[in-house]
Short mmCIF file of N, CA and C in Angstrom, two decimals:
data_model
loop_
_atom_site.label_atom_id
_atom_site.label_comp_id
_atom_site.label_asym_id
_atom_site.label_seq_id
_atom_site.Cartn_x
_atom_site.Cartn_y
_atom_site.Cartn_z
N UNK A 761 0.84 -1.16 0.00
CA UNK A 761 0.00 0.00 0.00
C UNK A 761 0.90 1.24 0.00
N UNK A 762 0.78 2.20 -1.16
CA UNK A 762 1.38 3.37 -0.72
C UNK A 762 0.95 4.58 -0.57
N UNK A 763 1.55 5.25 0.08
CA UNK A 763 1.21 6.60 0.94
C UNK A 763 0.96 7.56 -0.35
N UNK A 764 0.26 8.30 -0.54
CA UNK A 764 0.38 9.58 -1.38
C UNK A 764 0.24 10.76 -0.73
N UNK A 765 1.16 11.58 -1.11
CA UNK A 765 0.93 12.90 -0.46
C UNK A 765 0.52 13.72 -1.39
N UNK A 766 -0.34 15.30 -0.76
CA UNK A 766 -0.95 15.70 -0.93
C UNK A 766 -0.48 16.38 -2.07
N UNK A 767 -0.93 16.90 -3.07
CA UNK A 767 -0.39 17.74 -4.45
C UNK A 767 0.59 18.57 -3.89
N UNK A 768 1.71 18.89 -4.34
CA UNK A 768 2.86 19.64 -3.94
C UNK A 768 2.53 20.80 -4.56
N UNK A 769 2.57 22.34 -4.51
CA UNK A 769 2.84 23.26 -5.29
C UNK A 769 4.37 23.47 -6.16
N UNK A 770 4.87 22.75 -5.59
CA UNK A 770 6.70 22.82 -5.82
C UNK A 770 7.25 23.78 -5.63
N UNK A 771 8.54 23.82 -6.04
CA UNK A 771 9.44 25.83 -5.69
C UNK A 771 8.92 26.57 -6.50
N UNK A 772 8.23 26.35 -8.09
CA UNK A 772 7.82 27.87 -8.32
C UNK A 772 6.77 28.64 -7.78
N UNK A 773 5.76 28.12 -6.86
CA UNK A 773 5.08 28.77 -6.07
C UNK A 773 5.97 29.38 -5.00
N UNK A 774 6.79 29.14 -4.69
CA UNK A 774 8.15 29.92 -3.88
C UNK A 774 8.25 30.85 -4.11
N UNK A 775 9.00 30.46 -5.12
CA UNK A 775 10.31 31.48 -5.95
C UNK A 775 8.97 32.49 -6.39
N UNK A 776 8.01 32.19 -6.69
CA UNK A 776 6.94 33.20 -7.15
C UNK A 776 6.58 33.98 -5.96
N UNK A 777 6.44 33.76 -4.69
CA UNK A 777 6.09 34.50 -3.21
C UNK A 777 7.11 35.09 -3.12
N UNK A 778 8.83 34.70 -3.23
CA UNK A 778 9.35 35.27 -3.10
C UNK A 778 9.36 36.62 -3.79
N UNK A 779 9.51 36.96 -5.18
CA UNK A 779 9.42 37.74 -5.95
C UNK A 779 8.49 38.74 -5.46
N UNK A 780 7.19 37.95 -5.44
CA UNK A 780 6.17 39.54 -5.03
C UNK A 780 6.59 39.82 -3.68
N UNK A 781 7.05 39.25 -2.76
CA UNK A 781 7.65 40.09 -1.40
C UNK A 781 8.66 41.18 -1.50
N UNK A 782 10.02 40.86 -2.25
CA UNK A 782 10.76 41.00 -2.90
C UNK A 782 10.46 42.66 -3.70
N UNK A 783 9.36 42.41 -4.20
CA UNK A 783 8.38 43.53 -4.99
C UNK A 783 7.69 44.58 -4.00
N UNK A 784 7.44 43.89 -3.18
CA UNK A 784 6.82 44.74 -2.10
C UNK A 784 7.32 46.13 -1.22
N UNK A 785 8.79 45.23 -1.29
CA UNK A 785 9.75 45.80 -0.25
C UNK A 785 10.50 46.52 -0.85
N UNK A 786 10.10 47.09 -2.48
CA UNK A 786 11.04 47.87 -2.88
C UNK A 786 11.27 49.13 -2.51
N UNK A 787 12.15 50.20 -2.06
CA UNK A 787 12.11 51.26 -1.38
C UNK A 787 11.31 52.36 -2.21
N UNK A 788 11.57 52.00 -3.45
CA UNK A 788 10.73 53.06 -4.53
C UNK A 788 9.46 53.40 -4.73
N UNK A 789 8.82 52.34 -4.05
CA UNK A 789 7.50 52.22 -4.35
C UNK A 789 6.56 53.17 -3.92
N UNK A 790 5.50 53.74 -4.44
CA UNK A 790 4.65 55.13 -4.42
C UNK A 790 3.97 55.18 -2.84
N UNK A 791 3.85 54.25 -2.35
CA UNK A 791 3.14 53.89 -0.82
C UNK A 791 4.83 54.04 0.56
N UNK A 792 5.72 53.52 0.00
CA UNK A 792 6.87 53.64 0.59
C UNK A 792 7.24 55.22 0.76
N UNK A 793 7.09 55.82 -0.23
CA UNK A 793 7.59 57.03 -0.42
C UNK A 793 6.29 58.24 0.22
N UNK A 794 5.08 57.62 0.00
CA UNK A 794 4.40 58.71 1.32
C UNK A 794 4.66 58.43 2.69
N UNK A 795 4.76 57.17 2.94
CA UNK A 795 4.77 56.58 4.75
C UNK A 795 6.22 57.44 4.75
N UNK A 796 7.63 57.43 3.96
CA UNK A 796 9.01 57.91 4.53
C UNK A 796 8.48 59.71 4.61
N UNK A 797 7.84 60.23 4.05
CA UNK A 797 7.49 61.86 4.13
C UNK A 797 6.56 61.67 5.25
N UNK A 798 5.75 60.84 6.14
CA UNK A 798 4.61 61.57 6.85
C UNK A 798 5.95 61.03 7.94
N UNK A 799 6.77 60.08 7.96
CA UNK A 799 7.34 59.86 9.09
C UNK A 799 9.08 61.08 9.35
N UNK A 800 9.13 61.49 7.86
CA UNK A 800 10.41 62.90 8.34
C UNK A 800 9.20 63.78 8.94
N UNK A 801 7.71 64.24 8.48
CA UNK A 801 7.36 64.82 9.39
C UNK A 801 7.12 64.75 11.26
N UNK A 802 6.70 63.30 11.34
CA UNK A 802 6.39 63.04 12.81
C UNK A 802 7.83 62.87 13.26
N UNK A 803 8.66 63.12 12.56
CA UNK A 803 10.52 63.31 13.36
C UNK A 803 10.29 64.85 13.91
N UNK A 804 9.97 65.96 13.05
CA UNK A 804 10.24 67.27 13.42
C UNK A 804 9.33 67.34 14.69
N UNK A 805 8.46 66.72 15.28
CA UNK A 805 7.42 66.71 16.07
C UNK A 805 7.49 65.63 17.50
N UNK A 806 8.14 65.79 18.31
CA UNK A 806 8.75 64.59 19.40
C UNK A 806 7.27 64.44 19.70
N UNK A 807 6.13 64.90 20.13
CA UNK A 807 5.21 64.54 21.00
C UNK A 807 4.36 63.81 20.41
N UNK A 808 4.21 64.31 18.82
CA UNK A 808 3.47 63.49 18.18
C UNK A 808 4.11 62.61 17.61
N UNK A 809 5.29 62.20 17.63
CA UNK A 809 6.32 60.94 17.08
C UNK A 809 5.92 59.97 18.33
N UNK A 810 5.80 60.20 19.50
CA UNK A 810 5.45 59.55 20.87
C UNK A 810 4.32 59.11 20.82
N UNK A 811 3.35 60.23 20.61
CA UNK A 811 1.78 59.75 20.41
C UNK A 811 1.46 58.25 18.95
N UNK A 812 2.82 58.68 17.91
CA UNK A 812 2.25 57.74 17.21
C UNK A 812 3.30 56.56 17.47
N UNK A 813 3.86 56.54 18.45
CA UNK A 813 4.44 55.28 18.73
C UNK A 813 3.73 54.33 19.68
N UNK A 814 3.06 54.85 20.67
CA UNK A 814 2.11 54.57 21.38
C UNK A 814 0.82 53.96 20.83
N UNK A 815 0.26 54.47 19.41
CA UNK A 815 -0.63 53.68 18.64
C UNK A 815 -0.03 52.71 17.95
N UNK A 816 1.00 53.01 17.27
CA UNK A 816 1.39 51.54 16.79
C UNK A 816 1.78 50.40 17.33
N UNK A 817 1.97 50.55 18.84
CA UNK A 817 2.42 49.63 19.46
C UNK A 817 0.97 48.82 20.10
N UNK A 818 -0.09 49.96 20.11
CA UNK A 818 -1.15 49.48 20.93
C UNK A 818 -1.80 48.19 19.52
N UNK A 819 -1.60 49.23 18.26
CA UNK A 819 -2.55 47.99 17.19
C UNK A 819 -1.90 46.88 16.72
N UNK A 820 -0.46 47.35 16.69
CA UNK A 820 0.18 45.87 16.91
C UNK A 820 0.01 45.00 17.87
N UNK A 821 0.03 45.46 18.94
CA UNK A 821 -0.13 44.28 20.01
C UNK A 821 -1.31 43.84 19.87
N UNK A 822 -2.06 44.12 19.50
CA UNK A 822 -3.81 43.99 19.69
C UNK A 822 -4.22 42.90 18.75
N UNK A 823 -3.65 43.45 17.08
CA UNK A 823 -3.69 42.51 16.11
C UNK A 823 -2.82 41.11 16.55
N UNK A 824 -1.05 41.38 16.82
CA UNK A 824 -0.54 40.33 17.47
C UNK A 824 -1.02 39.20 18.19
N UNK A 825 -1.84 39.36 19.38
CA UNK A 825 -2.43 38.66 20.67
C UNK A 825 -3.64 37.89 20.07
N UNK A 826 -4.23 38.95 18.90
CA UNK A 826 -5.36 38.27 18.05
C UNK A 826 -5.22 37.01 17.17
N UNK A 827 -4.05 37.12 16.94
CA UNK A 827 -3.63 36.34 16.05
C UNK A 827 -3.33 35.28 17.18
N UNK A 828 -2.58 35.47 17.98
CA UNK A 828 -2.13 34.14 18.93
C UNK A 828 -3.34 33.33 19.24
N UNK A 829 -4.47 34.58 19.44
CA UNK A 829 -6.10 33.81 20.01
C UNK A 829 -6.48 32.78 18.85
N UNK A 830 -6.67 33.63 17.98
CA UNK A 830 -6.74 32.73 17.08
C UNK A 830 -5.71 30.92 16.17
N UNK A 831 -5.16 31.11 16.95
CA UNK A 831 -3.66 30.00 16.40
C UNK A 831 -4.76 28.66 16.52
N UNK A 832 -5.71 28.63 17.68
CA UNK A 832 -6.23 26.96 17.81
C UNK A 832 -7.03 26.77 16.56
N UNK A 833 -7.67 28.03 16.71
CA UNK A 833 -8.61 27.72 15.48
C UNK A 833 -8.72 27.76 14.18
N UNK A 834 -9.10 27.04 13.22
CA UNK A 834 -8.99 27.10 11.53
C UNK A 834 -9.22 28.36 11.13
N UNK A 835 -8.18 28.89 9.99
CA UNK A 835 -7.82 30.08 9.64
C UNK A 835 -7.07 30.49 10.11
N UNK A 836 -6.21 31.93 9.47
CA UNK A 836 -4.82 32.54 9.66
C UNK A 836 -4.34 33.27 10.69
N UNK A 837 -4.57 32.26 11.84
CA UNK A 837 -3.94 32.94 12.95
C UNK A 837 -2.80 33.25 13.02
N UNK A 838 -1.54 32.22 12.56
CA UNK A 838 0.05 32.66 11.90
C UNK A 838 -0.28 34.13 11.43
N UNK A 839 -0.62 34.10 10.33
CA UNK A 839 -0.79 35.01 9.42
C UNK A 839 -0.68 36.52 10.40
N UNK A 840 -2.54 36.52 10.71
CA UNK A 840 -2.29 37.61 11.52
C UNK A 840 -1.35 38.00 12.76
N UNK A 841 -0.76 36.75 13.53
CA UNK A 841 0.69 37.46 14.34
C UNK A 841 1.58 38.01 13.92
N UNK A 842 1.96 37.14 11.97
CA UNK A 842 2.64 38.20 11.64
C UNK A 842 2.49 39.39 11.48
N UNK A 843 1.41 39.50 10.94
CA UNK A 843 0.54 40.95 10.45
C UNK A 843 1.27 41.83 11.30
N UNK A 844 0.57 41.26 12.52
CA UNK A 844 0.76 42.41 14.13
C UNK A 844 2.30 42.61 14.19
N UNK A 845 3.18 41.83 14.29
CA UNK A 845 4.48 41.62 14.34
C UNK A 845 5.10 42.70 13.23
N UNK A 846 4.53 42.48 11.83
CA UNK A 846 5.01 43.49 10.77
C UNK A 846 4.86 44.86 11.26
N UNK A 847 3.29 45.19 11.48
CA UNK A 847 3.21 46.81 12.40
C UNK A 847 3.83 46.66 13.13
N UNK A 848 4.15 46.13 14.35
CA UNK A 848 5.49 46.89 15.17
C UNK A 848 6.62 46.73 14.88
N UNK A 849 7.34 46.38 13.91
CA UNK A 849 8.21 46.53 13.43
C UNK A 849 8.83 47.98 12.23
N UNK A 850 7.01 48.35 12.40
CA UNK A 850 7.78 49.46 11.18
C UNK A 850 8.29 50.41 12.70
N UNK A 851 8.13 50.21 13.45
CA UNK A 851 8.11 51.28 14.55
C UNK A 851 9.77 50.65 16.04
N UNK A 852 9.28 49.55 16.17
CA UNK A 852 10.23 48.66 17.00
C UNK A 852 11.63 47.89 16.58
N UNK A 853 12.26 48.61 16.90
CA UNK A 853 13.71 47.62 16.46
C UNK A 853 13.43 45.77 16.76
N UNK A 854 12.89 45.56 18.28
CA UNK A 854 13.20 44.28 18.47
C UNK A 854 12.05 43.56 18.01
N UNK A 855 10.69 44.49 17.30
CA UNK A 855 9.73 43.72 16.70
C UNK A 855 10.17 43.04 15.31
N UNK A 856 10.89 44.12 14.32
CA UNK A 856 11.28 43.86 12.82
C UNK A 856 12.43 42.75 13.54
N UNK A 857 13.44 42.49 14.58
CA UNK A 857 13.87 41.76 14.30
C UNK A 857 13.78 40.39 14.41
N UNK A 858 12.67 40.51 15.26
CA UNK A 858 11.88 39.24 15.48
C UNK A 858 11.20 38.24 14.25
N UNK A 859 10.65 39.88 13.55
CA UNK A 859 9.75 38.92 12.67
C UNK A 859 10.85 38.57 11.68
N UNK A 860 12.34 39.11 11.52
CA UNK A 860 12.80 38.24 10.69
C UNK A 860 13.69 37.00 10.73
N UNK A 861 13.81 37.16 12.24
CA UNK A 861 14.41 35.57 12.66
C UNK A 861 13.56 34.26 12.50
N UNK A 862 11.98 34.56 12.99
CA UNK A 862 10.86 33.55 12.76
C UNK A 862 10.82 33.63 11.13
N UNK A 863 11.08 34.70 10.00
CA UNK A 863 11.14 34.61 8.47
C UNK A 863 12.19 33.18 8.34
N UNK A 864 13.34 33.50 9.01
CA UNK A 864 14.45 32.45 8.63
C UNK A 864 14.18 31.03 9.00
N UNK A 865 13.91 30.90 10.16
CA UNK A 865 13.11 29.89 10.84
C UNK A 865 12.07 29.04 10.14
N UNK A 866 10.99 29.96 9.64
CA UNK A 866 10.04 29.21 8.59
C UNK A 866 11.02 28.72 7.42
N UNK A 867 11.46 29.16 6.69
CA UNK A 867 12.44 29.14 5.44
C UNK A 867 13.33 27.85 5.90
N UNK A 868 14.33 27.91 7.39
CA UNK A 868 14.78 26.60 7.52
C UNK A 868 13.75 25.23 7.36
N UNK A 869 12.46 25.74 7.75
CA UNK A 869 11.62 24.79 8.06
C UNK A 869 11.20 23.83 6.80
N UNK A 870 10.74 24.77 5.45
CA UNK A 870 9.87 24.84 4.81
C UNK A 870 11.17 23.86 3.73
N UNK A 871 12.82 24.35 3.83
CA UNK A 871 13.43 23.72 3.44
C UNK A 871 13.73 21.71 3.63
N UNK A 872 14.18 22.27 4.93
CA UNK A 872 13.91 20.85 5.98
C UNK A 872 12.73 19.77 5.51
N UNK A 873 11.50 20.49 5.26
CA UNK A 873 10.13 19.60 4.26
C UNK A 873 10.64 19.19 3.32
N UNK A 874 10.56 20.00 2.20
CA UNK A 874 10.96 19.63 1.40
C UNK A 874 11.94 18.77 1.11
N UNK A 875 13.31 18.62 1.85
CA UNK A 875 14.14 17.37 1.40
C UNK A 875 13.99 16.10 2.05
N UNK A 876 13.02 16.14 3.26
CA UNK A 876 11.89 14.88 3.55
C UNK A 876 10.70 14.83 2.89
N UNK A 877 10.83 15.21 2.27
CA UNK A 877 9.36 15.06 1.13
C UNK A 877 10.15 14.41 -0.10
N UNK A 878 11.09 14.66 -0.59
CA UNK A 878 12.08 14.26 -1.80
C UNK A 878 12.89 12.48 -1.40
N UNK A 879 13.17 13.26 0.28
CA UNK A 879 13.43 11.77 0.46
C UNK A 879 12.63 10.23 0.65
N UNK A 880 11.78 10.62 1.12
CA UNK A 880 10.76 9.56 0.90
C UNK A 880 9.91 9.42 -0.21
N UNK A 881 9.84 10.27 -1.03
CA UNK A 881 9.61 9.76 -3.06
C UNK A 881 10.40 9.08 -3.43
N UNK A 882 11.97 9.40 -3.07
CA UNK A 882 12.92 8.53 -3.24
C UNK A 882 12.87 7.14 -2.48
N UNK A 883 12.28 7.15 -0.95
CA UNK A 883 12.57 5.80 -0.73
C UNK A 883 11.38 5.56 -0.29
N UNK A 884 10.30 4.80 -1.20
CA UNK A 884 9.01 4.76 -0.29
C UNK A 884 8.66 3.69 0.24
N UNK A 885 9.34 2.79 0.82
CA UNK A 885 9.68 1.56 1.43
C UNK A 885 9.50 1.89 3.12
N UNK A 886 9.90 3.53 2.83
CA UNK A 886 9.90 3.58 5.05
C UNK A 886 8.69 4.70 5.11
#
């Protein structure tokens, strides 16, 4: 009797996520370039640079914790921690660096699958 696993997308669904992230994050981009002008403004402004650090930290955490609530249950609870995790990161040093150690982490992971997924096509005896 043998095992079948589930349809693979393979790496070009990857290499394709990668790209539009990749795309996302370009510094040029028309949305990049208003958020860097409203934020040289909230620099000239300490109280309101404070006030809006204080909200981003509150909707990050909020979305964050939501997302954790959600982890038992079906649907994108991952998802949204990152979400939350991404907002405080545009704002938090140790949030952005968080979310990109758990980036590497998934990526070791997702690698790690994959060459147990290759290896047992190759040996489907175990």
């Amino acid at each position: 009797m043998t095992r079948t696993e589930p349809d693979d997308p393979g790496p070009g669904l990857e290499l394709e996520i990668d790209r539009e992230i990749a795309e996302g994050e370009r510094a040029d981009r028309p949305l990049r370039r208003l958020l860097r002008g409203i934020r040289a403004r909230l620099d000239d402004r300490p109280v309101l640079r404070r006030v809006y650090r204080v909200i981003v930290g509150v909707l990050g955490g909020v979305i964050a914790v939501g997302g954790l609530l959600l982890v038992p249950l079906p649907g994108p609870g991952w998802l949204v921690v990152f979400v939350g995790l991404a907002v405080l990161g545009t704002e938090f040093a140790w949030a952005k660096r968080l979310a990109a150690f758990i980036k590497r982490l998934l990526a070791r992971f997702w690698a790690w699958w994959r060459a147990r997924r290759a290896a047992r096509a190759a040996n489907p005896a175990s």
